[in-house]
Amino acid sequence: MMRNLAAHPDPLSLNTATVRERWTLPQIIEGCARHNIRAIAPWRDQVAACGLDTAANLIRSHGLRVNGYCRGGMFPAADAAGRAKAIDDNRRAVDEALTLGAECLILVVGALPSGSKDIAGARQQVHDGIATLLDYARPRGMKLAIEPLHPMYAADRACVNTLGQANDLCDALGAGVGVAVDVYHVWWDPLLEREIARAGRHGRILGFHVCDWLVPTSDMLLDRGMMGDGIIDIPRIRGWVEAAGYADCIEVEIFSANNWWKRDPDEVLQVVRDRYATVC
Ligand code: ZN
């Protein structure tokens, strides 16, 4: 869903993982209200811990948008029973997203089943899994957002690793599926500008996530940086995304076990606000 900046002058959104270690979801919702953050992207485990209906009511009563719900995906499995179980779980994620009023379900698509070396097969399973889920999500009006992940996660989290791959999948799958562009995962891609433009031509950019790539990075999963502390040229990529017609939320998503997760979340949100204004 495209919205223009005039209608939403402050598109800052908080991915709730950013403060997940010290705050529960209700505390995060209160914190966003204090810091005038008007959109969130919550995670399924945090919603489950709080209770789905309670979470939906709190989000509504605070007037927050849910620009994305984290997450569905993880489609590949070693056998048919495993793949069917994954689809069932994804259908539940779609139902939860609908209850929360989320604008899309983010997909971390999954990777090699344990014991497998067949990445082409895993990618086929991802295609087939999303196609099956689309039959459920499309008539209910819940969009699916494929988030390509950095190739360092190709074995265990997502075997869709470039925006080009995600665009190819969207071309093959048709309406109801788009992409989430996370600078952490795609900043290095020499084809990034072209593929962002391609996604824009189809109106399929459903999310834009920001954090930073630290040098050196000490942990593959949990050492993401605050915007401005690393080497990603965020304004340049934001410019490409906006030139492609995207004028919606800019979602701050920071997994940082040894730094930001340890700090007072009120301080973290203040820094997020400041960096958003000065760096993004
Ligand atoms: Zn992301």
Short mmCIF file of C-alpha atoms and ligand atoms in Angstrom, two decimals:
data_model
loop_
_atom_site.label_atom_id
_atom_site.label_comp_id
_atom_site.label_asym_id
_atom_site.label_seq_id
_atom_site.Cartn_x
_atom_site.Cartn_y
_atom_site.Cartn_z
CA MET A 1 0.00 0.00 0.00
CA MET A 2 1.60 3.28 -1.07
CA ARG A 3 1.10 6.33 1.07
CA ASN A 4 2.58 9.70 0.38
CA LEU A 5 4.85 11.59 2.68
CA ALA A 6 2.50 14.52 2.95
CA ALA A 7 -0.08 12.27 4.60
CA HIS A 8 2.59 10.65 6.79
CA PRO A 9 5.25 13.25 7.53
CA ASP A 10 7.03 10.95 9.97
CA PRO A 11 7.41 7.47 8.52
CA LEU A 12 9.70 6.17 11.29
CA SER A 13 8.76 2.66 12.37
CA LEU A 14 10.26 0.49 15.10
CA ASN A 15 10.95 -3.16 14.54
CA THR A 16 10.31 -4.41 18.05
CA ALA A 17 13.39 -6.66 18.00
CA THR A 18 15.40 -3.47 18.51
CA VAL A 19 14.42 -3.28 22.19
CA ARG A 20 13.24 -6.84 22.74
CA GLU A 21 15.68 -7.85 25.46
CA ARG A 22 14.59 -5.33 28.08
CA TRP A 23 10.95 -4.60 27.16
CA THR A 24 7.84 -6.71 26.63
CA LEU A 25 5.52 -5.83 23.78
CA PRO A 26 3.18 -3.74 25.99
CA GLN A 27 6.23 -1.81 27.27
CA ILE A 28 7.40 -1.30 23.69
CA ILE A 29 4.01 0.05 22.68
CA GLU A 30 4.08 2.50 25.62
CA GLY A 31 7.66 3.44 24.73
CA CYS A 32 6.72 4.19 21.14
CA ALA A 33 3.95 6.45 22.40
CA ARG A 34 6.45 8.32 24.61
CA HIS A 35 8.87 8.76 21.72
CA ASN A 36 6.16 9.59 19.20
CA ILE A 37 6.89 6.56 17.03
CA ARG A 38 3.67 5.85 15.17
CA ALA A 39 4.35 2.49 13.52
CA ILE A 40 5.77 -0.83 14.67
CA ALA A 41 6.70 -4.20 13.24
CA PRO A 42 6.24 -6.76 16.02
CA TRP A 43 7.47 -10.37 16.20
CA ARG A 44 5.30 -13.42 16.64
CA ASP A 45 6.94 -14.59 19.87
CA GLN A 46 6.41 -11.20 21.51
CA VAL A 47 2.78 -11.15 20.40
CA ALA A 48 2.28 -14.71 21.69
CA ALA A 49 3.81 -13.79 25.06
CA CYS A 50 1.40 -10.87 25.43
CA GLY A 51 -1.62 -12.62 23.89
CA LEU A 52 -2.80 -11.92 20.36
CA ASP A 53 -6.02 -10.11 21.27
CA THR A 54 -4.34 -8.07 24.01
CA ALA A 55 -1.61 -7.06 21.56
CA ALA A 56 -4.15 -6.09 18.90
CA ASN A 57 -6.15 -4.01 21.41
CA LEU A 58 -3.07 -2.24 22.76
CA ILE A 59 -1.83 -1.43 19.26
CA ARG A 60 -5.22 -0.09 18.27
CA SER A 61 -5.77 1.92 21.43
CA HIS A 62 -2.38 3.61 20.94
CA GLY A 63 -3.20 4.40 17.32
CA LEU A 64 -0.13 2.56 16.02
CA ARG A 65 0.21 1.26 12.50
CA VAL A 66 1.60 -2.23 12.06
CA ASN A 67 3.59 -1.79 8.86
CA GLY A 68 4.80 -5.39 8.92
CA TYR A 69 4.49 -8.57 10.97
CA CYS A 70 7.59 -10.68 11.66
CA ARG A 71 7.57 -13.26 10.46
CA GLY A 72 6.48 -16.07 8.19
CA GLY A 73 8.58 -18.23 5.92
CA MET A 74 10.97 -21.09 6.71
CA PHE A 75 9.34 -23.15 3.95
CA PRO A 76 11.93 -25.81 3.04
CA ALA A 77 11.92 -29.08 4.96
CA ALA A 78 13.38 -32.53 4.58
CA ASP A 79 10.03 -34.19 3.79
CA ALA A 80 6.46 -33.44 2.75
CA ALA A 81 5.19 -33.58 6.32
CA GLY A 82 7.70 -30.92 7.33
CA ARG A 83 6.72 -28.69 4.43
CA ALA A 84 2.99 -29.09 5.26
CA LYS A 85 3.71 -28.18 8.88
CA ALA A 86 5.49 -25.03 7.70
CA ILE A 87 2.50 -24.05 5.57
CA ASP A 88 0.13 -24.56 8.51
CA ASP A 89 2.29 -22.34 10.67
CA ASN A 90 2.42 -19.70 7.95
CA ARG A 91 -1.36 -19.71 7.64
CA ARG A 92 -1.54 -19.02 11.38
CA ALA A 93 0.92 -16.15 10.89
CA VAL A 94 -1.38 -14.70 8.20
CA ASP A 95 -4.35 -14.97 10.58
CA GLU A 96 -2.39 -13.22 13.34
CA ALA A 97 -1.30 -10.50 10.92
CA LEU A 98 -4.94 -9.91 9.99
CA THR A 99 -5.97 -9.68 13.66
CA LEU A 100 -3.20 -7.15 14.29
CA GLY A 101 -4.17 -5.10 11.24
CA ALA A 102 -0.67 -5.60 9.79
CA GLU A 103 -0.03 -4.27 6.31
CA CYS A 104 2.10 -7.24 5.24
CA LEU A 105 3.62 -10.45 6.54
CA ILE A 106 7.41 -10.44 6.29
CA LEU A 107 8.88 -13.68 4.95
CA VAL A 108 12.28 -15.01 5.95
CA VAL A 109 11.97 -17.78 3.45
CA GLY A 110 14.15 -20.52 4.94
CA ALA A 111 17.16 -22.39 3.64
CA LEU A 112 18.71 -25.84 3.45
CA PRO A 113 16.86 -28.62 5.26
CA SER A 114 19.19 -30.32 7.72
CA GLY A 115 21.53 -32.70 5.93
CA SER A 116 20.83 -31.22 2.49
CA LYS A 117 23.35 -29.64 0.11
CA ASP A 118 20.74 -28.91 -2.55
CA ILE A 119 20.33 -25.13 -2.52
CA ALA A 120 18.56 -25.14 -5.89
CA GLY A 121 16.06 -27.60 -4.43
CA ALA A 122 15.62 -25.38 -1.37
CA ARG A 123 14.92 -22.42 -3.63
CA GLN A 124 12.30 -24.44 -5.50
CA GLN A 125 10.70 -25.35 -2.17
CA VAL A 126 10.61 -21.67 -1.27
CA HIS A 127 8.83 -20.86 -4.53
CA ASP A 128 6.33 -23.67 -3.99
CA GLY A 129 5.77 -22.74 -0.34
CA ILE A 130 5.04 -19.09 -1.11
CA ALA A 131 2.73 -20.13 -3.97
CA THR A 132 0.75 -22.34 -1.58
CA LEU A 133 0.62 -19.65 1.10
CA LEU A 134 -0.51 -17.07 -1.45
CA ASP A 135 -3.63 -19.16 -2.11
CA TYR A 136 -4.50 -18.47 1.52
CA ALA A 137 -3.20 -14.92 1.94
CA ARG A 138 -4.34 -13.36 -1.32
CA PRO A 139 -8.14 -13.75 -0.87
CA ARG A 140 -7.78 -12.46 2.70
CA GLY A 141 -5.95 -9.36 1.52
CA MET A 142 -2.71 -10.03 3.41
CA LYS A 143 0.35 -9.17 1.35
CA LEU A 144 3.50 -11.26 1.63
CA ALA A 145 6.86 -9.49 1.65
CA ILE A 146 9.90 -11.53 0.63
CA GLU A 147 12.94 -10.20 2.47
CA PRO A 148 16.18 -11.22 0.77
CA LEU A 149 18.85 -11.92 3.38
CA HIS A 150 22.59 -11.43 3.09
CA PRO A 151 24.23 -14.53 1.56
CA MET A 152 25.92 -15.39 4.87
CA TYR A 153 22.48 -16.72 5.89
CA ALA A 154 21.94 -18.87 2.77
CA ALA A 155 22.52 -22.13 4.65
CA ASP A 156 20.30 -21.62 7.66
CA ARG A 157 17.87 -18.72 7.27
CA ALA A 158 17.11 -17.62 3.74
CA CYS A 159 18.23 -18.93 0.36
CA VAL A 160 16.81 -15.82 -1.33
CA ASN A 161 19.85 -13.58 -1.10
CA THR A 162 19.48 -10.77 -3.60
CA LEU A 163 16.72 -8.38 -4.50
CA GLY A 164 17.01 -9.72 -8.06
CA GLN A 165 16.11 -13.20 -6.84
CA ALA A 166 13.19 -11.80 -4.85
CA ASN A 167 11.99 -9.87 -7.91
CA ASP A 168 12.19 -13.05 -10.02
CA LEU A 169 10.09 -14.86 -7.44
CA CYS A 170 7.51 -12.07 -7.45
CA ASP A 171 7.37 -12.20 -11.26
CA ALA A 172 6.73 -15.93 -11.09
CA LEU A 173 4.17 -15.77 -8.28
CA GLY A 174 1.97 -12.87 -9.36
CA ALA A 175 -0.22 -10.55 -7.31
CA GLY A 176 -0.13 -10.42 -3.53
CA VAL A 177 3.60 -10.77 -3.03
CA GLY A 178 6.29 -8.09 -2.88
CA VAL A 179 9.67 -7.38 -1.33
CA ALA A 180 11.14 -5.87 1.81
CA VAL A 181 14.39 -3.99 1.20
CA ASP A 182 16.66 -4.18 4.25
CA VAL A 183 19.87 -2.20 3.79
CA TYR A 184 21.78 -4.62 6.04
CA HIS A 185 21.16 -7.48 3.64
CA VAL A 186 21.44 -5.82 0.25
CA TRP A 187 23.84 -2.84 0.55
CA TRP A 188 26.72 -4.76 -1.11
CA ASP A 189 24.80 -5.81 -4.24
CA PRO A 190 26.18 -4.20 -7.45
CA LEU A 191 22.72 -4.59 -9.03
CA LEU A 192 20.86 -3.01 -6.11
CA GLU A 193 19.86 0.27 -7.76
CA ARG A 194 18.57 -1.54 -10.83
CA GLU A 195 16.62 -4.11 -8.82
CA ILE A 196 15.06 -1.46 -6.55
CA ALA A 197 13.87 0.35 -9.68
CA ARG A 198 12.52 -2.92 -11.05
CA ALA A 199 10.59 -3.60 -7.82
CA GLY A 200 9.26 -0.06 -7.95
CA ARG A 201 7.95 -0.45 -11.50
CA HIS A 202 5.74 -3.27 -10.20
CA GLY A 203 4.72 -1.32 -7.07
CA ARG A 204 5.98 -4.21 -4.98
CA ILE A 205 8.24 -2.54 -2.39
CA LEU A 206 6.40 -3.32 0.83
CA GLY A 207 9.04 -2.34 3.36
CA PHE A 208 12.33 -0.51 3.86
CA HIS A 209 14.46 -1.53 6.84
CA VAL A 210 17.50 0.29 8.18
CA CYS A 211 20.40 -0.35 10.55
CA ASP A 212 24.13 -0.41 9.77
CA TRP A 213 26.94 -2.81 8.88
CA LEU A 214 29.73 -2.63 11.44
CA VAL A 215 33.37 -3.18 10.51
CA PRO A 216 34.38 -5.57 11.86
CA THR A 217 31.16 -7.49 12.52
CA SER A 218 31.62 -9.76 15.52
CA ASP A 219 28.48 -11.92 15.18
CA MET A 220 26.66 -12.94 12.02
CA LEU A 221 23.22 -12.47 13.53
CA LEU A 222 23.39 -10.24 16.57
CA ASP A 223 25.90 -7.48 15.82
CA ARG A 224 24.00 -5.01 13.69
CA GLY A 225 24.85 -1.38 14.11
CA MET A 226 22.89 1.78 14.76
CA MET A 227 22.45 3.89 11.65
CA GLY A 228 25.58 6.00 11.22
CA ASP A 229 27.94 3.63 13.05
CA GLY A 230 28.84 1.55 10.00
CA ILE A 231 29.54 1.70 6.28
CA ILE A 232 26.11 1.62 4.63
CA ASP A 233 25.24 4.70 2.60
CA ILE A 234 21.66 4.78 3.84
CA PRO A 235 20.60 8.10 2.23
CA ARG A 236 21.73 6.82 -1.17
CA ILE A 237 19.69 3.62 -0.89
CA ARG A 238 16.73 5.52 0.56
CA GLY A 239 16.97 7.81 -2.48
CA TRP A 240 16.76 4.82 -4.82
CA VAL A 241 13.78 3.42 -2.93
CA GLU A 242 11.97 6.75 -3.01
CA ALA A 243 12.80 7.25 -6.69
CA ALA A 244 11.15 3.86 -7.20
CA GLY A 245 7.93 5.26 -5.73
CA TYR A 246 8.21 4.04 -2.15
CA ALA A 247 7.13 6.69 0.33
CA ASP A 248 6.13 4.62 3.31
CA CYS A 249 7.65 3.49 6.61
CA ILE A 250 11.36 3.48 7.32
CA GLU A 251 11.72 0.69 9.81
CA VAL A 252 14.61 0.59 12.25
CA GLU A 253 15.60 -3.02 12.96
CA ILE A 254 18.68 -3.62 15.11
CA PHE A 255 19.79 -7.00 16.45
CA SER A 256 22.58 -6.13 18.85
CA ALA A 257 23.11 -8.55 21.70
CA ASN A 258 26.19 -6.88 23.15
CA ASN A 259 25.40 -3.22 22.70
CA TRP A 260 21.93 -1.82 22.01
CA TRP A 261 20.00 -4.68 23.58
CA LYS A 262 21.88 -4.06 26.85
CA ARG A 263 21.04 -0.38 27.05
CA ASP A 264 18.05 1.36 28.57
CA PRO A 265 15.39 1.11 25.80
CA ASP A 266 14.36 4.73 26.36
CA GLU A 267 17.92 5.74 25.52
CA VAL A 268 17.90 3.44 22.49
CA LEU A 269 14.71 5.00 21.15
CA GLN A 270 16.12 8.48 21.68
CA VAL A 271 19.23 7.54 19.69
CA VAL A 272 17.04 5.93 17.02
CA ARG A 273 15.11 9.20 16.72
CA ASP A 274 18.28 11.28 16.53
CA ARG A 275 20.03 9.06 14.00
CA TYR A 276 16.91 8.74 11.93
CA ALA A 277 16.87 12.53 11.63
CA THR A 278 20.61 12.98 11.00
CA VAL A 279 21.77 9.82 9.20
CA CYS A 280 18.88 8.24 7.30
ZN ZN B 1 14.66 -6.54 7.90
#
